[in-house]
Amino acid sequence: MNSETFTTKIISSWGKNQKLKANIYQFFHPYSLPNIPIIPRGNARSYGDAALNSNVLDMKKNNAIISFDKQRGFIQCQSGILLSEILEIIIPEGWFLPVSPGTKYITLGGAIAADVHGKNHSSKGCFSNCIASFNLLLPNNKTLTCSKTSNASFFEMTCGGMGLTGVITEATIQLRKIKSSSILQTTKACQNLKAIFEEMENNTDSEYMVAWIDTLQKYQLGKGIVFKGKHSDVVSTQKFASKKTITIPSYFPSFLLNSFCMKLYNFSYFRRHKNKHNLVNLESFFHPLDSLKNWNRIYGKKGFMQYQFVIPKSNAFEGITAILQLVSKSKYPSFLSALKLFGTKNNNPLSFPIEGYSLAMDFKMQKGLLDFLNKLDLVVETYGGKIYLAKDARMSKATFEKGYPRNNDFKKFRKDNNLTKLQSLQSLRLGL
């Protein structure tokens, strides 16, 4: 493959908060990396600038299934395949991803690079936990096979390393067995943050758990719904068909996204979901936003910022209370907010989760928002927290270094192994 062939076009993040002209190099196997600063790019679902640069390596056509062991539950795929395409193959055979993030429209390579998490981090950890091995193309065009026991340092640095250690070309996933394509879901209405924390702490029966929080509340701070789920034991026909999607048009009137409309929506959402116990399909439970195609258009041409942070368990209630107080009193409403409980952190230096609570909030881009998010950063830092690199588009180098104490190990590893040709706007901003 001629690595010097490229096309030029305008690209942006999923948050649509940054746009730039980039040279797009298509990856086909076998491949030699061009001798320029470049970053691999999957399905462009990173919210910030982690996969943006003036030169990007488009991985989407590197998307074949190499092998599927239906008896043992191992599937080997090229890295550009979407998780949705994997699910369509494995669910009918009675298998599922042990860790499933909030969207199925990310690539396998992207899931590893961000070391994504799901609603079951407290029990199953990050996506890297289900990766048996992956192949990594280095800037010197040497390929390494990496696992927890072979080239283990490259494995740890790559999982969560945001594409800065090499190009993941293929990977093997260890799947989990399921009997049904349904989730037994329980929802619990909570009138404040204390009640949500108590409900999540007292979880003894469900593997999956997430809370929706109405951040527009001023007097019932943290009011929301806790969603719990576990795979149904009732054997059913294993079908996986994506829900019919509604396409958000490019001309969507973003002025409809205002506090008044969202208060009405939140009121309706709370009433509709409170205190239920029912069977739902996998799609509805794990990927509810995927039913809205191009839902990022709702925020208008200027886009939005997703702000996701985690605070250690010992400080989480106080820290998240402080954040919600600031948001509720500000002119920057969060129109979608989700709270998760994380378990023990792993050994990957740039992996996001630590034992504690994580809150993700979506903010429409508007004047003054970046200064407001800087204020939230100070609260997160005060309570010992950190910000998620896969969602980040603007945090400072100082904030990053406080949240990721092993960042120097990562920088040294990149330098020692001649990996610095892999660059993104994010890596340049954070000094990686």
Short mmCIF file of C-alpha atoms in Angstrom, two decimals:
data_model
loop_
_atom_site.label_atom_id
_atom_site.label_comp_id
_atom_site.label_asym_id
_atom_site.label_seq_id
_atom_site.Cartn_x
_atom_site.Cartn_y
_atom_site.Cartn_z
CA MET A 1 0.00 0.00 0.00
CA ASN A 2 1.31 3.47 -0.92
CA SER A 3 1.23 5.35 2.37
CA GLU A 4 1.80 8.69 0.60
CA THR A 5 -1.70 8.69 -0.98
CA PHE A 6 -4.17 10.92 0.83
CA THR A 7 -7.24 13.07 0.44
CA THR A 8 -7.86 16.40 2.16
CA LYS A 9 -11.10 17.37 3.87
CA ILE A 10 -12.55 19.13 6.90
CA ILE A 11 -12.93 16.85 9.94
CA SER A 12 -14.37 17.39 13.39
CA SER A 13 -14.90 15.66 16.70
CA TRP A 14 -18.21 14.05 17.71
CA GLY A 15 -18.80 17.10 19.88
CA LYS A 16 -18.43 19.26 16.75
CA ASN A 17 -16.63 21.80 18.94
CA GLN A 18 -13.50 21.78 16.76
CA LYS A 19 -13.02 21.55 13.01
CA LEU A 20 -9.88 21.54 10.91
CA LYS A 21 -8.56 20.65 7.46
CA ALA A 22 -6.72 17.33 7.51
CA ASN A 23 -4.89 14.99 5.16
CA ILE A 24 -6.65 11.61 5.36
CA TYR A 25 -4.53 8.50 4.82
CA GLN A 26 -6.46 5.25 4.33
CA PHE A 27 -5.14 2.24 6.21
CA PHE A 28 -5.02 -1.07 4.35
CA HIS A 29 -3.05 -4.10 5.50
CA PRO A 30 -0.11 -4.39 4.97
CA TYR A 31 0.81 -0.77 5.55
CA SER A 32 3.85 1.43 6.11
CA LEU A 33 3.27 4.53 8.19
CA PRO A 34 4.15 7.79 6.44
CA ASN A 35 7.09 9.61 7.99
CA ILE A 36 5.00 12.48 9.37
CA PRO A 37 3.18 13.27 12.64
CA ILE A 38 -0.10 11.34 12.41
CA ILE A 39 -2.88 9.90 14.58
CA PRO A 40 -5.09 6.85 13.88
CA ARG A 41 -8.81 7.66 13.67
CA GLY A 42 -11.74 5.26 13.85
CA ASN A 43 -15.41 6.23 13.59
CA ALA A 44 -14.81 9.77 14.92
CA ARG A 45 -16.78 9.25 18.15
CA SER A 46 -14.25 10.90 20.47
CA TYR A 47 -15.94 14.02 21.82
CA GLY A 48 -12.82 16.18 21.79
CA ASP A 49 -9.51 16.38 19.94
CA ALA A 50 -8.02 12.97 20.74
CA ALA A 51 -8.30 11.84 17.09
CA LEU A 52 -7.76 15.22 15.42
CA ASN A 53 -4.58 16.32 13.67
CA SER A 54 -3.53 17.76 10.33
CA ASN A 55 -2.69 14.17 9.31
CA VAL A 56 -4.94 11.27 10.31
CA LEU A 57 -4.91 7.58 9.50
CA ASP A 58 -8.45 6.42 8.65
CA MET A 59 -8.94 2.89 10.02
CA LYS A 60 -12.59 2.29 9.06
CA LYS A 61 -11.90 0.05 6.04
CA ASN A 62 -9.70 -2.22 8.14
CA ASN A 63 -12.85 -3.91 9.42
CA ALA A 64 -12.89 -7.65 8.68
CA ILE A 65 -13.71 -10.49 11.05
CA ILE A 66 -10.70 -12.82 11.01
CA SER A 67 -12.03 -15.72 13.10
CA PHE A 68 -14.81 -16.59 15.56
CA ASP A 69 -14.54 -19.54 17.94
CA LYS A 70 -18.22 -20.06 18.77
CA GLN A 71 -17.51 -22.77 21.34
CA ARG A 72 -14.88 -20.96 23.41
CA GLY A 73 -16.12 -17.41 22.81
CA PHE A 74 -13.11 -15.78 21.15
CA ILE A 75 -13.50 -13.42 18.21
CA GLN A 76 -10.59 -11.93 16.27
CA CYS A 77 -11.27 -8.80 14.21
CA GLN A 78 -9.48 -6.04 12.41
CA SER A 79 -9.46 -2.85 14.45
CA GLY A 80 -11.71 -0.72 12.24
CA ILE A 81 -14.75 -2.91 12.79
CA LEU A 82 -17.60 -1.29 14.73
CA LEU A 83 -18.80 -2.88 17.97
CA SER A 84 -22.26 -2.93 16.36
CA GLU A 85 -20.93 -5.24 13.65
CA ILE A 86 -19.41 -7.54 16.26
CA LEU A 87 -22.66 -7.65 18.24
CA GLU A 88 -24.64 -8.63 15.14
CA ILE A 89 -22.40 -11.68 14.78
CA ILE A 90 -21.98 -12.81 18.39
CA ILE A 91 -25.42 -12.30 19.98
CA PRO A 92 -27.22 -14.86 17.76
CA GLU A 93 -24.55 -17.37 18.90
CA GLY A 94 -25.22 -16.65 22.58
CA TRP A 95 -22.26 -14.36 23.29
CA PHE A 96 -21.91 -10.72 24.36
CA LEU A 97 -19.19 -8.17 25.07
CA PRO A 98 -18.11 -8.36 28.73
CA VAL A 99 -17.79 -4.55 28.73
CA SER A 100 -20.21 -2.54 26.60
CA PRO A 101 -19.83 1.27 26.35
CA GLY A 102 -22.68 3.74 25.86
CA THR A 103 -22.55 3.55 22.06
CA LYS A 104 -21.98 0.58 19.77
CA TYR A 105 -20.80 2.85 16.95
CA ILE A 106 -17.15 2.97 17.98
CA THR A 107 -14.40 0.89 16.45
CA LEU A 108 -12.67 -1.97 18.21
CA GLY A 109 -9.37 -0.08 18.02
CA GLY A 110 -10.98 3.02 19.48
CA ALA A 111 -12.47 1.03 22.35
CA ILE A 112 -9.00 -0.25 23.24
CA ALA A 113 -7.25 3.11 22.76
CA ALA A 114 -9.72 4.81 25.12
CA ASP A 115 -9.98 1.73 27.38
CA VAL A 116 -13.71 2.34 27.49
CA HIS A 117 -15.95 1.30 30.35
CA GLY A 118 -19.58 0.34 30.70
CA LYS A 119 -22.32 0.15 33.31
CA ASN A 120 -20.54 -2.74 35.03
CA HIS A 121 -17.09 -1.33 35.77
CA SER A 122 -17.44 -2.14 39.47
CA SER A 123 -17.47 -5.85 38.61
CA LYS A 124 -15.85 -6.22 35.15
CA GLY A 125 -13.48 -3.28 34.85
CA CYS A 126 -12.49 -1.67 31.55
CA PHE A 127 -12.56 -2.96 27.98
CA SER A 128 -8.91 -4.01 28.23
CA ASN A 129 -9.97 -6.75 30.65
CA CYS A 130 -11.66 -8.66 27.83
CA ILE A 131 -8.83 -8.22 25.29
CA ALA A 132 -6.82 -11.42 24.89
CA SER A 133 -4.29 -9.77 22.56
CA PHE A 134 -3.85 -7.19 19.83
CA ASN A 135 -1.37 -6.41 17.07
CA LEU A 136 0.32 -3.02 17.20
CA LEU A 137 2.03 -1.33 14.23
CA LEU A 138 4.85 0.91 15.45
CA PRO A 139 6.24 4.01 13.68
CA ASN A 140 9.28 1.95 12.59
CA ASN A 141 6.75 -0.32 10.82
CA LYS A 142 7.49 -3.24 13.12
CA THR A 143 4.41 -5.11 14.38
CA LEU A 144 4.14 -6.40 17.96
CA THR A 145 1.61 -8.87 19.35
CA CYS A 146 0.65 -7.55 22.77
CA SER A 147 -1.16 -9.13 25.70
CA LYS A 148 -0.98 -9.03 29.48
CA THR A 149 1.88 -11.53 29.32
CA SER A 150 3.58 -10.72 25.99
CA ASN A 151 4.92 -7.21 25.36
CA ALA A 152 2.98 -6.35 28.51
CA SER A 153 4.33 -2.81 28.77
CA PHE A 154 3.00 -2.00 25.30
CA PHE A 155 -0.33 -3.57 26.28
CA GLU A 156 -0.68 -1.37 29.38
CA MET A 157 0.46 1.81 27.66
CA THR A 158 -1.77 1.25 24.62
CA CYS A 159 -4.98 0.50 26.56
CA GLY A 160 -6.09 4.02 27.39
CA GLY A 161 -3.15 5.51 25.47
CA MET A 162 -5.39 7.31 22.95
CA GLY A 163 -3.56 6.02 19.87
CA LEU A 164 -0.20 7.43 20.94
CA THR A 165 1.76 4.15 21.21
CA GLY A 166 1.10 2.68 17.77
CA VAL A 167 -1.65 1.67 15.36
CA ILE A 168 -3.83 -1.19 16.60
CA THR A 169 -4.44 -3.32 13.50
CA GLU A 170 -6.37 -6.28 14.92
CA ALA A 171 -7.46 -7.70 18.27
CA THR A 172 -8.93 -10.80 19.88
CA ILE A 173 -11.76 -10.45 22.41
CA GLN A 174 -12.77 -12.98 25.07
CA LEU A 175 -16.59 -12.87 25.04
CA ARG A 176 -19.11 -13.73 27.76
CA LYS A 177 -21.89 -16.29 27.47
CA ILE A 178 -25.52 -15.13 27.65
CA LYS A 179 -28.80 -17.04 27.49
CA SER A 180 -31.05 -14.25 26.35
CA SER A 181 -31.03 -11.09 24.28
CA SER A 182 -33.00 -9.35 27.04
CA ILE A 183 -32.04 -7.47 30.18
CA LEU A 184 -34.10 -7.65 33.37
CA GLN A 185 -34.21 -3.96 34.26
CA THR A 186 -35.21 -2.33 37.53
CA THR A 187 -35.62 1.44 37.87
CA LYS A 188 -35.77 3.36 41.12
CA ALA A 189 -36.84 6.99 41.46
CA CYS A 190 -34.66 8.99 43.85
CA GLN A 191 -35.51 12.46 45.12
CA ASN A 192 -31.93 13.63 45.73
CA LEU A 193 -28.28 12.69 45.37
CA LYS A 194 -28.09 11.04 48.78
CA ALA A 195 -30.86 8.64 47.80
CA ILE A 196 -29.09 7.85 44.53
CA PHE A 197 -25.83 7.07 46.31
CA GLU A 198 -27.64 4.84 48.82
CA GLU A 199 -29.42 2.98 46.03
CA MET A 200 -26.19 2.42 44.10
CA GLU A 201 -24.22 1.42 47.20
CA ASN A 202 -26.86 -1.13 48.17
CA ASN A 203 -26.76 -2.91 44.82
CA THR A 204 -26.44 -6.63 45.52
CA ASP A 205 -28.33 -8.25 42.67
CA SER A 206 -27.61 -6.44 39.41
CA GLU A 207 -24.44 -6.42 37.35
CA TYR A 208 -25.16 -3.24 35.44
CA MET A 209 -26.01 0.12 36.97
CA VAL A 210 -26.25 3.77 35.93
CA ALA A 211 -28.17 6.78 37.18
CA TRP A 212 -29.79 9.56 35.16
CA ILE A 213 -29.64 12.87 37.01
CA ASP A 214 -31.77 15.95 36.45
CA THR A 215 -29.09 18.62 36.77
CA LEU A 216 -31.62 21.41 36.24
CA GLN A 217 -32.95 20.83 39.76
CA LYS A 218 -32.05 23.59 42.23
CA TYR A 219 -33.91 22.41 45.34
CA GLN A 220 -33.81 18.63 44.92
CA LEU A 221 -30.14 18.42 44.00
CA GLY A 222 -29.32 15.14 42.32
CA LYS A 223 -32.91 14.03 41.73
CA GLY A 224 -32.94 11.19 39.24
CA ILE A 225 -33.49 7.56 38.29
CA VAL A 226 -31.21 4.61 39.03
CA PHE A 227 -31.25 1.96 36.31
CA LYS A 228 -30.12 -1.54 37.28
CA GLY A 229 -29.94 -4.55 35.02
CA LYS A 230 -28.84 -8.14 34.62
CA HIS A 231 -29.00 -10.60 31.77
CA SER A 232 -32.21 -12.59 31.74
CA ASP A 233 -31.85 -16.31 32.45
CA VAL A 234 -34.86 -17.12 30.29
CA VAL A 235 -33.53 -18.72 27.12
CA SER A 236 -34.73 -16.82 24.07
CA THR A 237 -34.07 -16.67 20.38
CA GLN A 238 -30.85 -14.74 20.12
CA LYS A 239 -31.67 -11.85 17.84
CA PHE A 240 -29.97 -8.50 17.61
CA ALA A 241 -31.55 -5.90 15.41
CA SER A 242 -30.81 -2.26 15.91
CA LYS A 243 -33.83 -0.19 16.85
CA LYS A 244 -35.26 1.91 14.06
CA THR A 245 -33.31 5.14 14.13
CA ILE A 246 -34.57 8.69 13.91
CA THR A 247 -32.20 10.91 11.96
CA ILE A 248 -31.55 14.35 13.43
CA PRO A 249 -31.38 16.77 10.48
CA SER A 250 -28.43 19.10 9.96
CA TYR A 251 -30.83 22.06 10.19
CA PHE A 252 -32.18 21.03 13.62
CA PRO A 253 -33.35 24.22 15.43
CA SER A 254 -30.96 24.16 18.38
CA PHE A 255 -32.84 27.02 20.09
CA LEU A 256 -35.32 24.34 21.19
CA LEU A 257 -32.59 23.07 23.50
CA ASN A 258 -33.30 25.49 26.33
CA SER A 259 -33.92 25.20 30.06
CA PHE A 260 -37.70 25.48 29.78
CA CYS A 261 -38.04 22.69 27.22
CA MET A 262 -35.57 20.51 29.07
CA LYS A 263 -37.37 20.95 32.39
CA LEU A 264 -40.55 19.67 30.73
CA TYR A 265 -38.62 16.77 29.22
CA ASN A 266 -36.94 15.89 32.53
CA PHE A 267 -40.30 15.98 34.34
CA SER A 268 -41.77 13.59 31.78
CA TYR A 269 -38.68 11.34 31.79
CA PHE A 270 -38.75 11.02 35.58
CA ARG A 271 -42.43 10.04 35.63
CA ARG A 272 -42.06 7.63 32.71
CA HIS A 273 -39.15 5.64 34.15
CA LYS A 274 -39.64 5.61 37.91
CA ASN A 275 -40.04 2.35 39.82
CA LYS A 276 -40.37 -0.28 37.11
CA HIS A 277 -39.30 -3.90 36.84
CA ASN A 278 -39.40 -5.19 33.29
CA LEU A 279 -37.59 -6.90 30.42
CA VAL A 280 -35.92 -4.66 27.87
CA ASN A 281 -33.76 -5.51 24.87
CA LEU A 282 -30.00 -5.13 24.91
CA GLU A 283 -30.16 -2.19 22.54
CA SER A 284 -32.45 -0.12 24.77
CA PHE A 285 -30.46 -0.80 27.92
CA PHE A 286 -26.91 -0.36 26.66
CA HIS A 287 -27.21 2.08 23.73
CA PRO A 288 -30.31 4.27 24.11
CA LEU A 289 -28.88 7.26 22.22
CA ASP A 290 -27.95 5.13 19.21
CA SER A 291 -31.62 5.22 18.19
CA LEU A 292 -31.06 8.91 17.33
CA LYS A 293 -28.79 9.04 14.31
CA ASN A 294 -26.49 12.08 14.41
CA TRP A 295 -27.88 13.12 17.78
CA ASN A 296 -24.90 15.46 18.17
CA ARG A 297 -26.64 17.80 15.72
CA ILE A 298 -29.16 18.68 18.42
CA TYR A 299 -26.63 21.11 19.89
CA GLY A 300 -26.32 23.18 16.73
CA LYS A 301 -23.40 24.26 14.55
CA LYS A 302 -21.17 25.27 17.46
CA GLY A 303 -21.47 21.78 18.96
CA PHE A 304 -21.19 20.78 22.59
CA MET A 305 -18.78 19.67 25.27
CA GLN A 306 -19.18 16.47 27.23
CA TYR A 307 -17.57 16.88 30.61
CA GLN A 308 -16.89 13.57 32.35
CA PHE A 309 -14.95 13.24 35.58
CA VAL A 310 -14.46 10.71 38.35
CA ILE A 311 -13.92 11.40 42.06
CA PRO A 312 -12.61 8.81 44.56
CA LYS A 313 -15.30 7.09 46.56
CA SER A 314 -14.29 8.69 49.88
CA ASN A 315 -14.86 12.19 48.47
CA ALA A 316 -17.43 11.47 45.78
CA PHE A 317 -20.64 12.61 47.48
CA GLU A 318 -19.18 15.95 48.60
CA GLY A 319 -17.41 16.55 45.29
CA ILE A 320 -20.37 15.73 43.07
CA THR A 321 -22.66 17.79 45.30
CA ALA A 322 -20.34 20.77 44.82
CA ILE A 323 -20.33 20.25 41.04
CA LEU A 324 -24.13 19.97 40.85
CA GLN A 325 -24.52 23.12 42.94
CA LEU A 326 -22.34 25.07 40.53
CA VAL A 327 -24.17 23.72 37.49
CA SER A 328 -27.65 24.35 38.90
CA LYS A 329 -26.79 27.98 39.69
CA SER A 330 -25.04 28.67 36.39
CA LYS A 331 -26.33 29.74 32.99
CA TYR A 332 -24.82 26.57 31.52
CA PRO A 333 -27.38 23.78 31.92
CA SER A 334 -26.39 20.18 31.34
CA PHE A 335 -29.00 18.60 29.13
CA LEU A 336 -27.91 15.00 29.62
CA SER A 337 -26.19 13.64 32.73
CA ALA A 338 -25.22 10.11 33.78
CA LEU A 339 -23.66 8.84 37.01
CA LYS A 340 -21.72 5.56 37.26
CA LEU A 341 -20.02 3.66 40.06
CA PHE A 342 -16.48 2.52 39.27
CA GLY A 343 -14.52 -0.33 40.82
CA THR A 344 -10.78 -0.77 41.30
CA LYS A 345 -8.49 0.97 38.83
CA ASN A 346 -6.22 -1.04 36.54
CA ASN A 347 -2.49 -0.69 35.82
CA ASN A 348 -2.82 1.23 32.56
CA PRO A 349 -1.29 4.71 33.14
CA LEU A 350 -3.84 6.69 31.11
CA SER A 351 -6.93 4.57 31.77
CA PHE A 352 -9.67 6.75 33.23
CA PRO A 353 -11.60 4.82 35.92
CA ILE A 354 -10.59 4.80 39.56
CA GLU A 355 -12.65 3.45 42.43
CA GLY A 356 -15.32 6.09 42.86
CA TYR A 357 -18.20 7.84 41.10
CA SER A 358 -18.12 9.28 37.59
CA LEU A 359 -20.49 11.94 36.29
CA ALA A 360 -20.83 12.83 32.60
CA MET A 361 -22.62 16.03 31.55
CA ASP A 362 -23.35 17.54 28.14
CA PHE A 363 -23.08 21.32 27.70
CA LYS A 364 -24.10 23.26 24.61
CA MET A 365 -21.23 25.42 23.36
CA GLN A 366 -21.79 29.06 24.19
CA LYS A 367 -19.88 32.11 25.30
CA GLY A 368 -18.21 31.70 28.68
CA LEU A 369 -18.60 27.90 28.85
CA LEU A 370 -14.87 27.17 28.76
CA ASP A 371 -14.24 29.46 31.73
CA PHE A 372 -17.05 27.74 33.61
CA LEU A 373 -15.58 24.29 32.90
CA ASN A 374 -12.26 25.54 34.24
CA LYS A 375 -14.07 26.25 37.53
CA LEU A 376 -15.42 22.70 37.53
CA ASP A 377 -11.85 21.44 36.98
CA LEU A 378 -10.79 23.11 40.23
CA VAL A 379 -13.53 21.28 42.14
CA VAL A 380 -12.56 17.95 40.58
CA GLU A 381 -8.92 18.58 41.50
CA THR A 382 -9.83 19.59 45.06
CA TYR A 383 -11.58 16.27 45.62
CA GLY A 384 -8.80 14.18 44.04
CA GLY A 385 -10.55 13.45 40.74
CA LYS A 386 -9.65 13.33 37.07
CA ILE A 387 -11.18 14.01 33.64
CA TYR A 388 -11.79 11.44 30.89
CA LEU A 389 -9.42 11.82 27.93
CA ALA A 390 -11.91 10.36 25.43
CA LYS A 391 -14.35 13.17 26.26
CA ASP A 392 -11.84 15.97 26.79
CA ALA A 393 -11.39 18.88 24.39
CA ARG A 394 -9.99 21.63 26.58
CA MET A 395 -8.46 20.72 29.96
CA SER A 396 -5.10 22.24 30.81
CA LYS A 397 -1.82 20.38 30.99
CA ALA A 398 -1.66 21.09 34.74
CA THR A 399 -5.11 19.61 35.34
CA PHE A 400 -4.19 16.54 33.31
CA GLU A 401 -0.94 15.96 35.18
CA LYS A 402 -2.66 16.20 38.57
CA GLY A 403 -5.32 13.69 37.54
CA TYR A 404 -2.93 11.23 35.88
CA PRO A 405 0.06 10.86 38.22
CA ARG A 406 1.73 8.29 35.94
CA ASN A 407 1.77 10.64 32.96
CA ASN A 408 5.58 10.89 33.16
CA ASP A 409 5.85 7.10 32.82
CA PHE A 410 3.78 7.34 29.66
CA LYS A 411 5.84 10.22 28.24
CA LYS A 412 9.09 8.38 28.96
CA PHE A 413 7.77 5.22 27.33
CA ARG A 414 6.88 7.14 24.18
CA LYS A 415 10.28 8.78 24.05
CA ASP A 416 12.26 5.62 24.79
CA ASN A 417 10.40 3.66 22.10
CA ASN A 418 10.47 6.39 19.43
CA LEU A 419 6.69 6.76 19.37
CA THR A 420 6.44 10.55 19.33
CA LYS A 421 5.53 10.65 15.62
CA LEU A 422 2.05 9.65 16.79
CA GLN A 423 0.45 12.98 17.66
CA SER A 424 -3.01 14.45 18.13
CA LEU A 425 -4.18 17.94 18.98
CA GLN A 426 -4.89 16.55 22.45
CA SER A 427 -1.41 15.09 22.92
CA LEU A 428 0.17 18.40 21.88
CA ARG A 429 -2.09 20.36 24.24
CA LEU A 430 -1.35 18.07 27.18
CA GLY A 431 2.37 17.72 26.49
CA LEU A 432 2.25 14.00 25.76
#
